Short mmCIF file of C-alpha atoms in Angstrom, two decimals:
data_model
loop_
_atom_site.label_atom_id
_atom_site.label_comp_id
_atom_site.label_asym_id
_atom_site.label_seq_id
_atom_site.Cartn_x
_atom_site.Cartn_y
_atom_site.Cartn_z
CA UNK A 71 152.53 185.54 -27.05
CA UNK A 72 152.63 183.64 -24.07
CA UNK A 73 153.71 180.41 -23.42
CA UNK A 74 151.82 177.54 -22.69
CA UNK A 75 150.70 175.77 -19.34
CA UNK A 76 151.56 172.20 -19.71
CA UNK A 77 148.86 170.34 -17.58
CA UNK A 78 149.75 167.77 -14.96
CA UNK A 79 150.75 163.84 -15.84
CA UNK A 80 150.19 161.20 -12.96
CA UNK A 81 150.71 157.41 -13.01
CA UNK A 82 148.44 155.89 -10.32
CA UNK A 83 149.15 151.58 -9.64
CA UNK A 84 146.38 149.26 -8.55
CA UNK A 85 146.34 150.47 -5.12
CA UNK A 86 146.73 154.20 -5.33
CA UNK A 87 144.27 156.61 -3.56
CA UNK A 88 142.12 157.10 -1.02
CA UNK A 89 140.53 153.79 -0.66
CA UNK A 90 137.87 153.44 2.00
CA UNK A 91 134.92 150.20 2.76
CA UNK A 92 131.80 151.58 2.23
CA UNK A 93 128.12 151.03 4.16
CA UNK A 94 125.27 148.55 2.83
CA UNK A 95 123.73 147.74 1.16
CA UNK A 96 126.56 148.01 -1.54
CA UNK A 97 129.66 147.09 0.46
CA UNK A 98 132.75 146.41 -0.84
CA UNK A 99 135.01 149.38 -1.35
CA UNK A 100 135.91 152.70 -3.63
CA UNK A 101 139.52 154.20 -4.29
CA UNK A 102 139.13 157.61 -5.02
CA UNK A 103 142.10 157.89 -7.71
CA UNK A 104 142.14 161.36 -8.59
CA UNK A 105 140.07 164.62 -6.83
CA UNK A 106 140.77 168.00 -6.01
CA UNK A 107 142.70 166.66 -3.32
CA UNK A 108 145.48 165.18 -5.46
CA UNK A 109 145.44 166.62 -8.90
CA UNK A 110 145.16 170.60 -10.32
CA UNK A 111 141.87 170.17 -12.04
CA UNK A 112 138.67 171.08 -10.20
CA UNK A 113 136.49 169.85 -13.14
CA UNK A 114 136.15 165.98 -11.82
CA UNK A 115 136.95 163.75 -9.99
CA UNK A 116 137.49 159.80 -10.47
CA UNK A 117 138.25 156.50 -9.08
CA UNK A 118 137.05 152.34 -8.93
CA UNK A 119 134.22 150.90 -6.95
CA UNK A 120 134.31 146.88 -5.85
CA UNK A 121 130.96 145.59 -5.10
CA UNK A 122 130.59 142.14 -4.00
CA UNK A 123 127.72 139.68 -5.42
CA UNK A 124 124.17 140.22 -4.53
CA UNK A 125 125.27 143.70 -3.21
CA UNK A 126 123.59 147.16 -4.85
CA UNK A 127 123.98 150.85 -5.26
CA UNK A 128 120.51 152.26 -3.69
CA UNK A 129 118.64 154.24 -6.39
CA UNK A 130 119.67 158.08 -6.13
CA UNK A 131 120.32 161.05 -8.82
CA UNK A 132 122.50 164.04 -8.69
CA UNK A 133 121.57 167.65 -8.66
CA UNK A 134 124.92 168.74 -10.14
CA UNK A 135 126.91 166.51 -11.08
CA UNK A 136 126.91 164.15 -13.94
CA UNK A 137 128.69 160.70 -14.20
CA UNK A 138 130.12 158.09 -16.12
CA UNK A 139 129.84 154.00 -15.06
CA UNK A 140 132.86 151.67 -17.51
CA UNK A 141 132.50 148.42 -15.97
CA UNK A 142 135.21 145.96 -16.32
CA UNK A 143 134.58 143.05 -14.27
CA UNK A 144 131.23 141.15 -12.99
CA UNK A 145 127.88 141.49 -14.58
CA UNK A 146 124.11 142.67 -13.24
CA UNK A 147 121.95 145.46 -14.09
CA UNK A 148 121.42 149.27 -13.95
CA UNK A 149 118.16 150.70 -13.31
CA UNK A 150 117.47 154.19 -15.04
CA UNK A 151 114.31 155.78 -14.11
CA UNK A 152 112.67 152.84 -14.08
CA UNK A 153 114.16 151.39 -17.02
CA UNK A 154 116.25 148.22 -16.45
CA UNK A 155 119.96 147.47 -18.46
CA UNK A 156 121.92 144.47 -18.27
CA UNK A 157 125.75 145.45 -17.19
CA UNK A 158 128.91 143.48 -18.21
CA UNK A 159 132.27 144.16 -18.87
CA UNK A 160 132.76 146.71 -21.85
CA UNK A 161 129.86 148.61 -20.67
CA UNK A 162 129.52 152.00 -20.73
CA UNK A 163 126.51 154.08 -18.44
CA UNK A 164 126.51 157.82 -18.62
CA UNK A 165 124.35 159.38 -16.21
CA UNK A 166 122.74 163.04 -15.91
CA UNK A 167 121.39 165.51 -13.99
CA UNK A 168 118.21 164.44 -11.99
CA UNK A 169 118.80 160.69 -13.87
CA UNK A 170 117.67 157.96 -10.95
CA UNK A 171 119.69 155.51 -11.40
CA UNK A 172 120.67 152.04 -9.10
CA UNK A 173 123.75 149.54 -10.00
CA UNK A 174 122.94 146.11 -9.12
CA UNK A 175 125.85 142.88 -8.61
CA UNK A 176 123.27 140.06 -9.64
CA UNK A 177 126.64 138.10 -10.61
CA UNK A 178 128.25 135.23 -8.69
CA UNK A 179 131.48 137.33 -9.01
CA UNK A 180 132.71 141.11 -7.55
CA UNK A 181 131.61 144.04 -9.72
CA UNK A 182 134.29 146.27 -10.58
CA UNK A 183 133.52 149.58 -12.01
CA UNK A 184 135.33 152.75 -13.04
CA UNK A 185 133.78 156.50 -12.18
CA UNK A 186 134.22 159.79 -13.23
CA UNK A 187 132.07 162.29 -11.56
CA UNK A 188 131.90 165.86 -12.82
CA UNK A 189 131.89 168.38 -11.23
CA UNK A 190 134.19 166.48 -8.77
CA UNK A 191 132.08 165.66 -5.42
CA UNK A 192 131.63 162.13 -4.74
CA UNK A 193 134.66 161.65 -3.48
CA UNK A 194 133.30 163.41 -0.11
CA UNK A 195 130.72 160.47 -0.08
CA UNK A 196 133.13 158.15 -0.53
CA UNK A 197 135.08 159.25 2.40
CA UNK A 198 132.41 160.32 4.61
CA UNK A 199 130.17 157.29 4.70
CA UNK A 200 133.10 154.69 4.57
CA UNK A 201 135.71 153.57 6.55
CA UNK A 202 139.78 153.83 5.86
CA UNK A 203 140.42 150.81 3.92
CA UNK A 204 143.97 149.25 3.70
CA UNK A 205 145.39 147.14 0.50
CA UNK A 206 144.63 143.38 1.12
CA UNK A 207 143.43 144.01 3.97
CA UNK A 208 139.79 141.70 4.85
CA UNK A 209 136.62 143.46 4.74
CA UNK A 210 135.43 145.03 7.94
CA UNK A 211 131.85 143.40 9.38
CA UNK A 212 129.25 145.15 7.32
CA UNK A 213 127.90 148.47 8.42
CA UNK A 214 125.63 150.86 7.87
CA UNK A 215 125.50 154.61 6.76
CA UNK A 216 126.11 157.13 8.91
CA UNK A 217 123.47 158.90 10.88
CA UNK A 218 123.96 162.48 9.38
CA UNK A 219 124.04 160.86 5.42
CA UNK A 220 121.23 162.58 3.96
CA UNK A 221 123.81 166.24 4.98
CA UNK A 222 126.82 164.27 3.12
CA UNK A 223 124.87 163.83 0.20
CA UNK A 224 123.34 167.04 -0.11
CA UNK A 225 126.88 168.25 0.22
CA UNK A 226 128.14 166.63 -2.50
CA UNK A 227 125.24 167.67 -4.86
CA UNK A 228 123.00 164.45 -4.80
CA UNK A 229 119.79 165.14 -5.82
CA UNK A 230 116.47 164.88 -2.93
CA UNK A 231 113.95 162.26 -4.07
CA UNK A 232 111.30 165.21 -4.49
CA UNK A 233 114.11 166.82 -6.85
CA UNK A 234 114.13 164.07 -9.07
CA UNK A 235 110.41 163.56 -9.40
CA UNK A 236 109.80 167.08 -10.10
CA UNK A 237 112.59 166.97 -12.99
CA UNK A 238 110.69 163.98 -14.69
CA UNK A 239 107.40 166.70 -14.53
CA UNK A 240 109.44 169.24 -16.18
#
């Protein structure tokens, strides 16, 4: 009989990970707590996402990767193929393959929301459509998504718009 593997224990603050500002029209910032990069598993990855007020998450869907939304601060809706859900803290959103989904800050506060993403691969959005964001530090001017975005996302298994309307035929 073999002995067994004990698995990996981490203690992340506030502040750890890769944290970076991200483009409009959702703004704010993710910290990408745990990923491939930093931890054994290859099975998810995780981290936070601050959006300020009136800011949103553009409506998308993933090809391979499904997710999970805990909010925990702020309030404002989530739009599921075409379906609209009010969003506070204590709410939970779990999110399939080919779901379309948008987040939307309709609060007069930040939204803060936890994300696990499985199989791990928003963390590559995270890092390649943002910008290297320090602790404390103030918010950059807003920008805009790169150029080549439609390649990141296609990398990281987002779903095409014509993908997700053909998986509402099926």
């Amino acid at each position: 009989m073999s002995s067994p593997t004990k698995g990996p224990a981490m203690v992340l603050g506030p502040e750890d990970g890769d944290s970076y500002w991200q483009p409009g029209p959702h703004h704010g910032y993710m910290t990408v707590k745990l990923s491939p990069r930093n931890h054994p598993s290859n099975q998810f990855s995780m981290g936070i996402q601050v959006m300020p007020p009136g800011c949103h998450v553009r409506a998308h869907g993933h090809a391979r990767n499904d997710e999970v939304l805990f909010i925990y601060a702020g309030s404002g809706r989530c739009v599921i193929d075409g379906e609209t859900h009010a969003i506070e803290p204590g709410s939970t959103v779990v999110l399939g393959r080919y779901v379309e989904h948008s987040i939307h800050n309709d609060g007069p506060d930040d939204m803060k929301f936890f994300w696990v993403f499985t199989p791990p691969g928003l963390e590559h959005v995270v890092e390649h459509a943002g910008r290297r964001r320090t602790p404390r530090e103030a918010p950059p001017e807003k920008f805009e998504r790169p150029a080549d975005i439609a390649r990141i996302l296609e990398k990281a298994g987002y779903a095409t718009p014509e993908e997700i309307r053909a998986s509402k035929k099926a």
